PDB file of C-alpha atoms in Angstrom:
ATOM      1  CA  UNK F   1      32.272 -37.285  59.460  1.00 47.00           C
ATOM      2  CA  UNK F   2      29.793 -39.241  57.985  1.00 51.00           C
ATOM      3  CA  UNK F   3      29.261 -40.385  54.766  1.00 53.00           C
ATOM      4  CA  UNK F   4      26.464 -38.737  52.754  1.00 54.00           C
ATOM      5  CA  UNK F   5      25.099 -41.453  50.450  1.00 57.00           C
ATOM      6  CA  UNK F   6      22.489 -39.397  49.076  1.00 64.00           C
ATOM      7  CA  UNK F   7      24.276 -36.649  48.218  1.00 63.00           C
ATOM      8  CA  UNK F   8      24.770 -37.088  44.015  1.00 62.00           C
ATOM      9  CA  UNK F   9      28.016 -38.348  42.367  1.00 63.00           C
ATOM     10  CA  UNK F  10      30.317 -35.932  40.122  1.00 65.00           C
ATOM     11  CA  UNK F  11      29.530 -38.727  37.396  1.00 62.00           C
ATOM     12  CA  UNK F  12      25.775 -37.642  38.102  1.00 61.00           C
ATOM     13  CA  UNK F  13      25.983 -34.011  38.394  1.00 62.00           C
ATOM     14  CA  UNK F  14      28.053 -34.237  35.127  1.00 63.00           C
ATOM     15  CA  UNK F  15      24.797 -35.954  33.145  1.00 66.00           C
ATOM     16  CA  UNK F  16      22.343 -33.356  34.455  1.00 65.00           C
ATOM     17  CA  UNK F  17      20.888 -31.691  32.076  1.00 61.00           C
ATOM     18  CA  UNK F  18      22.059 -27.314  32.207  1.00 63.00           C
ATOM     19  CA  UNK F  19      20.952 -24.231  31.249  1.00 67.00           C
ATOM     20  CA  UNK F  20      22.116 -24.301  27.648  1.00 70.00           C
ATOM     21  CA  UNK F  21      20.977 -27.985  27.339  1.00 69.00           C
ATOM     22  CA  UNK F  22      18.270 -27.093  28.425  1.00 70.00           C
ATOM     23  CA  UNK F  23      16.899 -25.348  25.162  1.00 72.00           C
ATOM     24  CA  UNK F  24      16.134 -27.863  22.988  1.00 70.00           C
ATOM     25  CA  UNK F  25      13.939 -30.633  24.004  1.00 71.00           C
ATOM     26  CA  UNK F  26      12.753 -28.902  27.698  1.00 72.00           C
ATOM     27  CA  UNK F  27      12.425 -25.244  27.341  1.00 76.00           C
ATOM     28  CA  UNK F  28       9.992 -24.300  24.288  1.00 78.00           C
ATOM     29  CA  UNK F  29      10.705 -21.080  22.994  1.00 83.00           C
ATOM     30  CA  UNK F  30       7.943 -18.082  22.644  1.00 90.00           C
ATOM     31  CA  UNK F  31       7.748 -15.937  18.964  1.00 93.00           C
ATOM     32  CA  UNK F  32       7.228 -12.985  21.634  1.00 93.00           C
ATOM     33  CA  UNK F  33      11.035 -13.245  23.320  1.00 93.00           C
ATOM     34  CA  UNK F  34      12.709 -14.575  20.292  1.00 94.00           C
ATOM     35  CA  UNK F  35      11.379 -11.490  18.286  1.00 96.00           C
ATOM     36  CA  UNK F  36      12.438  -9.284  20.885  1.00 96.00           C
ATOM     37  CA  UNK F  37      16.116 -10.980  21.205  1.00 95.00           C
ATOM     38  CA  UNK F  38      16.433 -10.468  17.336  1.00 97.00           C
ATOM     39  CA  UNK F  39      15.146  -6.830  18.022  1.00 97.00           C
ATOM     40  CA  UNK F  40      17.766  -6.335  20.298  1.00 97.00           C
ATOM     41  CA  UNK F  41      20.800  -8.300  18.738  1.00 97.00           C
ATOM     42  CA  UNK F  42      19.587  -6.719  14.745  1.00 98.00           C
ATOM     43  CA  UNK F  43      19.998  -3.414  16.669  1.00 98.00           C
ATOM     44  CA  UNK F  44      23.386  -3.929  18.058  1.00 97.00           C
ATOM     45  CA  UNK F  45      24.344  -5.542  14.579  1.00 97.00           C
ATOM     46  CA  UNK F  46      23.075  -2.096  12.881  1.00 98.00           C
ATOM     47  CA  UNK F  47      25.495  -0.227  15.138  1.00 98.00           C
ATOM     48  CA  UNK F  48      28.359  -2.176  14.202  1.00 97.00           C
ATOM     49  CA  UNK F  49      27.065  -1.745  10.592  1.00 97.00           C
ATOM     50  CA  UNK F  50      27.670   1.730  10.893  1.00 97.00           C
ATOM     51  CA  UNK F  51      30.561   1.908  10.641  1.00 97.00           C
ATOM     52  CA  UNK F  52      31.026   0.223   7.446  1.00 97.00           C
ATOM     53  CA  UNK F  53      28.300   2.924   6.304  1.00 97.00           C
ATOM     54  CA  UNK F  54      30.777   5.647   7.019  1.00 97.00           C
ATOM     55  CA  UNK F  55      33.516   4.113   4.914  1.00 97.00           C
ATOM     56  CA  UNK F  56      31.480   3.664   2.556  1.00 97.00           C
ATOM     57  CA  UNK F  57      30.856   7.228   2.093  1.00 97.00           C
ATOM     58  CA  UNK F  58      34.212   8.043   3.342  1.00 97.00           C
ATOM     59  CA  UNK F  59      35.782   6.019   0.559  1.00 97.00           C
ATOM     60  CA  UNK F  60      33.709   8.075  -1.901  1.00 96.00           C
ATOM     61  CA  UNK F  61      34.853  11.284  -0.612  1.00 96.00           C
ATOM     62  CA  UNK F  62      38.286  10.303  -0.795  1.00 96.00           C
ATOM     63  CA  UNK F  63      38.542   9.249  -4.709  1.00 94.00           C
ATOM     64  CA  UNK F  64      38.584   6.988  -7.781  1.00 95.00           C
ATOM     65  CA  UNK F  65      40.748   5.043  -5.874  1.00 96.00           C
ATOM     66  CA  UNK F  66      39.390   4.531  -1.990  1.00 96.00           C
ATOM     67  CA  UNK F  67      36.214   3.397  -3.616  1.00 96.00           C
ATOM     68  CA  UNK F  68      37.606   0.964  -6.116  1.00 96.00           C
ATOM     69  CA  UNK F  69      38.930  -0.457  -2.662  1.00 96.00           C
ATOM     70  CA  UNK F  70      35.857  -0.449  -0.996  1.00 95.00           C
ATOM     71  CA  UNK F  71      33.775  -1.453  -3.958  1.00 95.00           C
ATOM     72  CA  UNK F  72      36.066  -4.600  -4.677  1.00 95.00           C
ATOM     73  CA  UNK F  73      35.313  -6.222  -0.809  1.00 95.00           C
ATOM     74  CA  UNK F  74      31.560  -4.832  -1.130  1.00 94.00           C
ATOM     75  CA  UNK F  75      30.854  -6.475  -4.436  1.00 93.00           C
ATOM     76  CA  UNK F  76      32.939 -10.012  -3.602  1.00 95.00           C
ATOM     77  CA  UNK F  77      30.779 -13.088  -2.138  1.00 96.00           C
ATOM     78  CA  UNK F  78      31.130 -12.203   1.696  1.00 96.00           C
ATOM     79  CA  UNK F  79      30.113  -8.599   1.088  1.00 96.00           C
ATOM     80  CA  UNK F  80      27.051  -9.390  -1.273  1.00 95.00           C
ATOM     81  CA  UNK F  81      26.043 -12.110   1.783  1.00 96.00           C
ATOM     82  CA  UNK F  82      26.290  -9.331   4.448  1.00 97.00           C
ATOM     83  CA  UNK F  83      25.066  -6.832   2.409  1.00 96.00           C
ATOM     84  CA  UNK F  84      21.971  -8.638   2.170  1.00 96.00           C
ATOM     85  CA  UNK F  85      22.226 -10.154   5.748  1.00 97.00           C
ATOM     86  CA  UNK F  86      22.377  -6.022   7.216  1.00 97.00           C
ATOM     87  CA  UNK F  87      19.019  -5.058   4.576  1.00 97.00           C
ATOM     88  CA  UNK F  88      16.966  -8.133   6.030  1.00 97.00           C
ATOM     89  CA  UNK F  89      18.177  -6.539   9.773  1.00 98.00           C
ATOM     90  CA  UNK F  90      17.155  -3.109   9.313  1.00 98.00           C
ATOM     91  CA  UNK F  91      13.757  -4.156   7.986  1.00 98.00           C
ATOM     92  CA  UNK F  92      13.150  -6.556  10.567  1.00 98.00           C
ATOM     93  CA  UNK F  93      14.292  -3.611  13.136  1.00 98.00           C
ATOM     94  CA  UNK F  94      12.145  -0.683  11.400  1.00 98.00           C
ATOM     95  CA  UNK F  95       8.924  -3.101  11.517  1.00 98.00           C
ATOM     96  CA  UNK F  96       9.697  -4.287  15.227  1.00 98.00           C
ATOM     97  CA  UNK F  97      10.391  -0.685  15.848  1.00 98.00           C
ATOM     98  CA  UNK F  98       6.940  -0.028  14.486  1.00 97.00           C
ATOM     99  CA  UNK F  99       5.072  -2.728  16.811  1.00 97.00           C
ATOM    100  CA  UNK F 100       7.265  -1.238  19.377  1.00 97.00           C
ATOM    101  CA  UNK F 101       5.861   2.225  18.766  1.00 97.00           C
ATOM    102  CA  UNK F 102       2.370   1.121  18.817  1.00 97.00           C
ATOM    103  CA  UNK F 103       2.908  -0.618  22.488  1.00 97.00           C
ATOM    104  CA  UNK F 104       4.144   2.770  23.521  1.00 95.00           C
ATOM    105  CA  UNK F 105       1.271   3.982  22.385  1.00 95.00           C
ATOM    106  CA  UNK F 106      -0.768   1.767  24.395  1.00 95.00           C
ATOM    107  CA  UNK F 107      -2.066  -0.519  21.336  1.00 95.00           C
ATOM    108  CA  UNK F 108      -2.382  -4.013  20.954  1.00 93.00           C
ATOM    109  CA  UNK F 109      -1.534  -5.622  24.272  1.00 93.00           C
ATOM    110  CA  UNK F 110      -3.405  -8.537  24.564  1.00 95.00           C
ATOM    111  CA  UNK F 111      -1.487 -11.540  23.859  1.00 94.00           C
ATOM    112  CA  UNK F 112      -3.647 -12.645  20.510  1.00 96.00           C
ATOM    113  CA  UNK F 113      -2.996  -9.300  19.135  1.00 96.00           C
ATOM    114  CA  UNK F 114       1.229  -9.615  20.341  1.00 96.00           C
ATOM    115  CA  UNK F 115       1.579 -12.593  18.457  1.00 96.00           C
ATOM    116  CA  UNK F 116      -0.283 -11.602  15.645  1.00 97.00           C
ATOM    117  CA  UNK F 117       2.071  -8.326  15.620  1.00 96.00           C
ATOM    118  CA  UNK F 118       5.256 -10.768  15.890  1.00 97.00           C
ATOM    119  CA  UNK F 119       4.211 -12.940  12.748  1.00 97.00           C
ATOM    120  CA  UNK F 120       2.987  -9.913  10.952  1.00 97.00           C
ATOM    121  CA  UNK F 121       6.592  -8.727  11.689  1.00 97.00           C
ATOM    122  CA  UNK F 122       8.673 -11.273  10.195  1.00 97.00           C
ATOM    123  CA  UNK F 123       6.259 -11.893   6.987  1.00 98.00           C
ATOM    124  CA  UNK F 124       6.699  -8.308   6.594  1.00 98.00           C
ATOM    125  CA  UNK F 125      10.424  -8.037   7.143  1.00 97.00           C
ATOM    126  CA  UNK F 126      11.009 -11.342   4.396  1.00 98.00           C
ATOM    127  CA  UNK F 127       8.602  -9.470   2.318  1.00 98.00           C
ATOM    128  CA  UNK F 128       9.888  -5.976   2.281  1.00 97.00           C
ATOM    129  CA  UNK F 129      13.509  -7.395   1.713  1.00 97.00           C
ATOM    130  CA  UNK F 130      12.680  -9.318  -1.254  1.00 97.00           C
ATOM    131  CA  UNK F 131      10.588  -6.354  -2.659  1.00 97.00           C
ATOM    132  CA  UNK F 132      13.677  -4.107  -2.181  1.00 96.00           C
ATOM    133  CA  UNK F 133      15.980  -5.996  -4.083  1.00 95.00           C
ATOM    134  CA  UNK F 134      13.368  -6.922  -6.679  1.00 95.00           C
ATOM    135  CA  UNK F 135      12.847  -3.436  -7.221  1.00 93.00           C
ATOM    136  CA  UNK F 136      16.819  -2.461  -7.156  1.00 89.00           C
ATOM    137  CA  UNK F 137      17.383  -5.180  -9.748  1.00 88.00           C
ATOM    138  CA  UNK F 138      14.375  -3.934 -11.935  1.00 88.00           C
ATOM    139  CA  UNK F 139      15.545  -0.813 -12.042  1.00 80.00           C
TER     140      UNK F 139
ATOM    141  CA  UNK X   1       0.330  11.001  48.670  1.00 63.00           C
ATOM    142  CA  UNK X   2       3.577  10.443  46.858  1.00 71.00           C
ATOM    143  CA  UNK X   3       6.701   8.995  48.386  1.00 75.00           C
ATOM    144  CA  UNK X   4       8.959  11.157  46.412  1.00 75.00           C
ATOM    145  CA  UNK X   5      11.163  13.499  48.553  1.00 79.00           C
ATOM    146  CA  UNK X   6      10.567  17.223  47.598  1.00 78.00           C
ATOM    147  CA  UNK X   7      13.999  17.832  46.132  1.00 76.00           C
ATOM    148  CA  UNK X   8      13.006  14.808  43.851  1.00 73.00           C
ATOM    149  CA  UNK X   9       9.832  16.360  42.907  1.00 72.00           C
ATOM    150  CA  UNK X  10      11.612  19.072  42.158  1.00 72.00           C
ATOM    151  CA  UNK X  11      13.650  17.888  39.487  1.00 72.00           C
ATOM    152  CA  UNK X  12      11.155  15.647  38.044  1.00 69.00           C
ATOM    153  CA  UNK X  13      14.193  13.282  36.420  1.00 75.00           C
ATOM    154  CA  UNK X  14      13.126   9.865  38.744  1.00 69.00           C
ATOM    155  CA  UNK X  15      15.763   7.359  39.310  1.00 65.00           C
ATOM    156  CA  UNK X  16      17.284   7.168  35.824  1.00 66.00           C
ATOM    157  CA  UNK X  17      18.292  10.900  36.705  1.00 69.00           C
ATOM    158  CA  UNK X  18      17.688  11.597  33.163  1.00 74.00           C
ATOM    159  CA  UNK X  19      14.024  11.992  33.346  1.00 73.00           C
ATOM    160  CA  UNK X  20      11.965  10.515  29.856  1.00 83.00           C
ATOM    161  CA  UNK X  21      14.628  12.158  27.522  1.00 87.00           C
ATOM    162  CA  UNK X  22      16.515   9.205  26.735  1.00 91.00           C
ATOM    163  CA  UNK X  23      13.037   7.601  26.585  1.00 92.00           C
ATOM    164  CA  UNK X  24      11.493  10.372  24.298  1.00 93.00           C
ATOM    165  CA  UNK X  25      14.811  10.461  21.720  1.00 95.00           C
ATOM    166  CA  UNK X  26      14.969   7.536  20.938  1.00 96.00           C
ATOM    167  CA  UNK X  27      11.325   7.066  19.804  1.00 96.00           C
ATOM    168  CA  UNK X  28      11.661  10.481  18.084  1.00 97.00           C
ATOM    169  CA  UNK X  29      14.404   9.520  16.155  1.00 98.00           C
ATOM    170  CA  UNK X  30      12.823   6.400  15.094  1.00 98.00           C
ATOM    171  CA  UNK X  31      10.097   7.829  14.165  1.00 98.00           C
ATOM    172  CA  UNK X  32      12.819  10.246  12.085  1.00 98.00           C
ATOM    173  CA  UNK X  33      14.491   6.956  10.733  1.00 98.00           C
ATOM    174  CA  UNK X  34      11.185   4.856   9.323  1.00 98.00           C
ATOM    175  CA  UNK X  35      11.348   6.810   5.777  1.00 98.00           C
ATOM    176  CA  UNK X  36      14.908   7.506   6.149  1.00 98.00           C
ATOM    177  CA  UNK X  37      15.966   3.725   6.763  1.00 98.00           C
ATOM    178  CA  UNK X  38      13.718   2.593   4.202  1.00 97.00           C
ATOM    179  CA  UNK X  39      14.898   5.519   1.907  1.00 97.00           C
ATOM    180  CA  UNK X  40      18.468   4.404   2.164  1.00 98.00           C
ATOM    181  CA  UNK X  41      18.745   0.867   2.295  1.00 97.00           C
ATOM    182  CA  UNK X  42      16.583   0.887  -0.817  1.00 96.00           C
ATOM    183  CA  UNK X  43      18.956   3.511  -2.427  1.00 96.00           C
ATOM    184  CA  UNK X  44      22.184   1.183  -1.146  1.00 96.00           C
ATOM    185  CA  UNK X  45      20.492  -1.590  -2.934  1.00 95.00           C
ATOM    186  CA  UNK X  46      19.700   0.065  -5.859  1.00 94.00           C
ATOM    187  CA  UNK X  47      23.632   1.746  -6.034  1.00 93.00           C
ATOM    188  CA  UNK X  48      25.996  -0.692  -4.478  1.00 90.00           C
ATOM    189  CA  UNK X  49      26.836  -1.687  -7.879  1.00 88.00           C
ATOM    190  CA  UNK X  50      26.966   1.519  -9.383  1.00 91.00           C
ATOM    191  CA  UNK X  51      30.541   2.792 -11.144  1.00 93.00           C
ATOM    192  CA  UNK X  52      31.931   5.825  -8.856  1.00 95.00           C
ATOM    193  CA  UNK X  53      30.630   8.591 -11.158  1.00 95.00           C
ATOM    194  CA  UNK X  54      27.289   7.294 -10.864  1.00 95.00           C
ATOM    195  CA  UNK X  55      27.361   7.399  -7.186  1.00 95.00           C
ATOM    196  CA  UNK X  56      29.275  10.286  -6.795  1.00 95.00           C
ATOM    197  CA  UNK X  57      26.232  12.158  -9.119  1.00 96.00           C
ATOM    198  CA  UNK X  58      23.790  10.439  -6.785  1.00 96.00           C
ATOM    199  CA  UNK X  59      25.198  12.376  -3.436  1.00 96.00           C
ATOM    200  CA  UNK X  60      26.274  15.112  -5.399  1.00 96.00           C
ATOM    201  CA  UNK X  61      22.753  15.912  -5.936  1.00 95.00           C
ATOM    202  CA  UNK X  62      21.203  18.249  -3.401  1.00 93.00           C
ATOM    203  CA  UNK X  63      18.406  16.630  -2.144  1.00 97.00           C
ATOM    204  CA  UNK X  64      20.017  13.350  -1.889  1.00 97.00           C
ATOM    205  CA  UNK X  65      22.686  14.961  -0.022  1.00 97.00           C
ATOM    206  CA  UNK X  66      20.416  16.292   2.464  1.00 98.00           C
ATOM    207  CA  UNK X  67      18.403  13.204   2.944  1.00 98.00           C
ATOM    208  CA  UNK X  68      21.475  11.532   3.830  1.00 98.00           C
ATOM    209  CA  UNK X  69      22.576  14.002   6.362  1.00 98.00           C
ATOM    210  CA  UNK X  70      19.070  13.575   7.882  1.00 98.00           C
ATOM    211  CA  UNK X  71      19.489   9.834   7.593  1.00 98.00           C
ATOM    212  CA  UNK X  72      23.194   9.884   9.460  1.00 98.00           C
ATOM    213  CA  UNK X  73      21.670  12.601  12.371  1.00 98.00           C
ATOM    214  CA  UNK X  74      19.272   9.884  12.952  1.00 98.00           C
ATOM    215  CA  UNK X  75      20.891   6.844  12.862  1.00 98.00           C
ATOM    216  CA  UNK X  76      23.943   7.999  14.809  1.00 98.00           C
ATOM    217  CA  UNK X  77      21.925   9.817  17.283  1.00 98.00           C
ATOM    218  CA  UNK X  78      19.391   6.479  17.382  1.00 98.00           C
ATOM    219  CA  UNK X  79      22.298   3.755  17.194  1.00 98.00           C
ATOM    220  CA  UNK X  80      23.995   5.290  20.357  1.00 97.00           C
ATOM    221  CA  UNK X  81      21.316   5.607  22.682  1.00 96.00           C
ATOM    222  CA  UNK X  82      20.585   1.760  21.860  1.00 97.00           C
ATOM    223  CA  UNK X  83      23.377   0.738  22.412  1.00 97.00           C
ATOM    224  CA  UNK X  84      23.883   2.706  25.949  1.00 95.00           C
ATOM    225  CA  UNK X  85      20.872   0.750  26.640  1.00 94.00           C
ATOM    226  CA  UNK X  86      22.378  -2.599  25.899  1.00 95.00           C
ATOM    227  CA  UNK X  87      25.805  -1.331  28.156  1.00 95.00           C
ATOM    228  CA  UNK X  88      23.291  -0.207  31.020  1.00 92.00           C
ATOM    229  CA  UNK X  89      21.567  -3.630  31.110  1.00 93.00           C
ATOM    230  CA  UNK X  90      24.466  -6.165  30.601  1.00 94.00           C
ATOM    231  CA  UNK X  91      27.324  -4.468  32.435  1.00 93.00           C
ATOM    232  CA  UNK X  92      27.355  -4.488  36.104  1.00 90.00           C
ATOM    233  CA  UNK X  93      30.528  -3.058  36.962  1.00 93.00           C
ATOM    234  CA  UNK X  94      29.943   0.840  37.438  1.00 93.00           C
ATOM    235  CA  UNK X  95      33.267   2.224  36.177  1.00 95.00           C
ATOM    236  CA  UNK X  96      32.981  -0.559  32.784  1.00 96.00           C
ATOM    237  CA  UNK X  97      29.298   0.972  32.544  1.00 95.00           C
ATOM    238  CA  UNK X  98      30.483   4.475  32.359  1.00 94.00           C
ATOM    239  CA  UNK X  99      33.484   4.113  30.208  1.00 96.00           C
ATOM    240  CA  UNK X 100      31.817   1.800  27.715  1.00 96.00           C
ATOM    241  CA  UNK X 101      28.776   4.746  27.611  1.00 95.00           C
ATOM    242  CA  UNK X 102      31.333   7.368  26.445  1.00 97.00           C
ATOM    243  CA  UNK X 103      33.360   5.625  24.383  1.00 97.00           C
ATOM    244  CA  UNK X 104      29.959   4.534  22.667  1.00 97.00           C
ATOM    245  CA  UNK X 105      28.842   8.075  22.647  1.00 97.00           C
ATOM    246  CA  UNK X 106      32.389   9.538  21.400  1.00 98.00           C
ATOM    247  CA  UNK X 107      32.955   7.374  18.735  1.00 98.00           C
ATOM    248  CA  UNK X 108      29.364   7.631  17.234  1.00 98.00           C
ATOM    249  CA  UNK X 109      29.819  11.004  17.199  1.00 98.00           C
ATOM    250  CA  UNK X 110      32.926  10.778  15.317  1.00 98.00           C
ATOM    251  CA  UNK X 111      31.737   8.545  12.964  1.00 98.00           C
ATOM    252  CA  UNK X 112      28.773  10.685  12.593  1.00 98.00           C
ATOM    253  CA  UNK X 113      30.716  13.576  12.364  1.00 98.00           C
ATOM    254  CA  UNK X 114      33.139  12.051   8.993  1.00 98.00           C
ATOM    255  CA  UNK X 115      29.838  10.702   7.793  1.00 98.00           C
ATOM    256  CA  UNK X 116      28.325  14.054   7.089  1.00 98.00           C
ATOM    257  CA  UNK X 117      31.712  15.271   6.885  1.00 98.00           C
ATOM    258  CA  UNK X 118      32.126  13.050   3.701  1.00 98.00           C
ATOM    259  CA  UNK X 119      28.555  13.527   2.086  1.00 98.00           C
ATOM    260  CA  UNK X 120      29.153  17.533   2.339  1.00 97.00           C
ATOM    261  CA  UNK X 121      32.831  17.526   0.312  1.00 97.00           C
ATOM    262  CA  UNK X 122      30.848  15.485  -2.138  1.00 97.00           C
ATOM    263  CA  UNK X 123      28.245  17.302  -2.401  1.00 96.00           C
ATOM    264  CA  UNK X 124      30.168  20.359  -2.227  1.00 96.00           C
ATOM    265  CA  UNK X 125      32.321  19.307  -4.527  1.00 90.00           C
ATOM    266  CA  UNK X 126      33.081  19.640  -8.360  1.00 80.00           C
ATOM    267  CA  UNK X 127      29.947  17.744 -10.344  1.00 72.00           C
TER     268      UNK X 127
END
């Protein structure tokens, strides 16, 4: 059997740039599949953030006591953080949702009016946050 | 001419064998949850820090109580048939695909179920 000299080293395989490598300084990402990963993953997130809704209200039903235990995890650092982190997702998701519902529609297609949907989408999501808590605070 | 066999055009479900209701809920539902979802994560903002008579005199109120119902109908119903989505599209193996789908749709229903379950006693409840 003869040697293959052109066939690439290990050492050389090793140094090729992958897939995840890949990313950064060879594959530029597009607003129009990043927005529609974070619909996607802000969606599963919301599911999983269910069920922290129901013992929230669970906690409630139960007593005095169930909902000092809730509201002592809700109110420390972490909870305030994901509290906040699980508001900014279910804006971003109800304004995607929106720009989804006008596709189905059969609305703004062409590829100006997409990305002009996807930045209108996060400005809207950052704003709508902010003006949430503004307002809960003002209150 | 369509290449759809008779017995096909007779069900009128396609290949998803579920025809556009899975399609149709889930936009219906989110059309359902735009007030809702605004509605609550506003009020959540607004009461996280509230003392528990305060909140139990929120949901103790009747229309609050009903708007969350509504909210929990939706989001359940609307969280479950995304996520079956997800499940369908990631997981190749047929008998992982099914058993992830109900255990997706049975707990969501439980937790939709003590949700309401929950807001009712409250609102049911003493003042």
């Amino acid at each position: 059997m003869a040697d293959n000299t052109t066939a690439p080293k290990s050492a050389q395989i090793a140094a090729r740039p992958l897939s995840p490598f890949m990313l950064g300084p060879y594959y530029k990402f597009q607003l129009t599949s990043v927005l529609s990963f974070a619909h996607r993953i802000s969606g599963l997130a919301l599911s999983f953030g269910t069920v922290l809704i129901a013992i929230w209200v669970l906690s409630a039903a139960n007593g005095a006591w169930s909902y000092a235990q809730f509201a002592y995890v809700a109110r420390s650092i972490p909870g305030e953080v994901l509290l906040f982190a699980w508001s900014w997702a279910l804006l971003y998701h109800l304004c995607n949702g929106i720009r989804h519902l006008v596709w189905d529609s059969g609305f703004a297609f062409e590829i100006k009016n997409v990305y002009l949907g996807g930045y209108l989408v996060v400005a809207l999501s950052l704003v709508l946050t902010a003006a949430v808590w503004a307002v809960a605070f003002a209150i | 001419m369509s290449l759809r066999s008779p017995l096909s055009e007779a069900r009128g479900l396609g290949s998803a064998k579920d025809g556009v209701g899975h399609w149709w809920m889930q936009r219906l539902s989110a059309l359902a949850l735009i007030p809702l979802a605004l509605w609550f994560v506003f009020s959540i903002a607004r009461y996280h820090v509230a003392d528990y008579p305060t909140m139990l005199a929120w949901i103790h109120a009747p229309l609050v109580a009903i708007v969350l119902v509504l909210f929990f109908l939706a989001a359940f119903y609307h969280s479950a048939l995304g996520v079956q989505v997800v499940i369908e599209d990631y997981v190749g193996n047929e008998a992982v695909k099914i058993g992830g789908i109900a255990l997706v749709k049975l707990a969501h229903f439980a937790l939709a179920a003590a949700s309401i379950y929950a807001v009712l006693k409250i609102a049911f409840g003493a003042p």
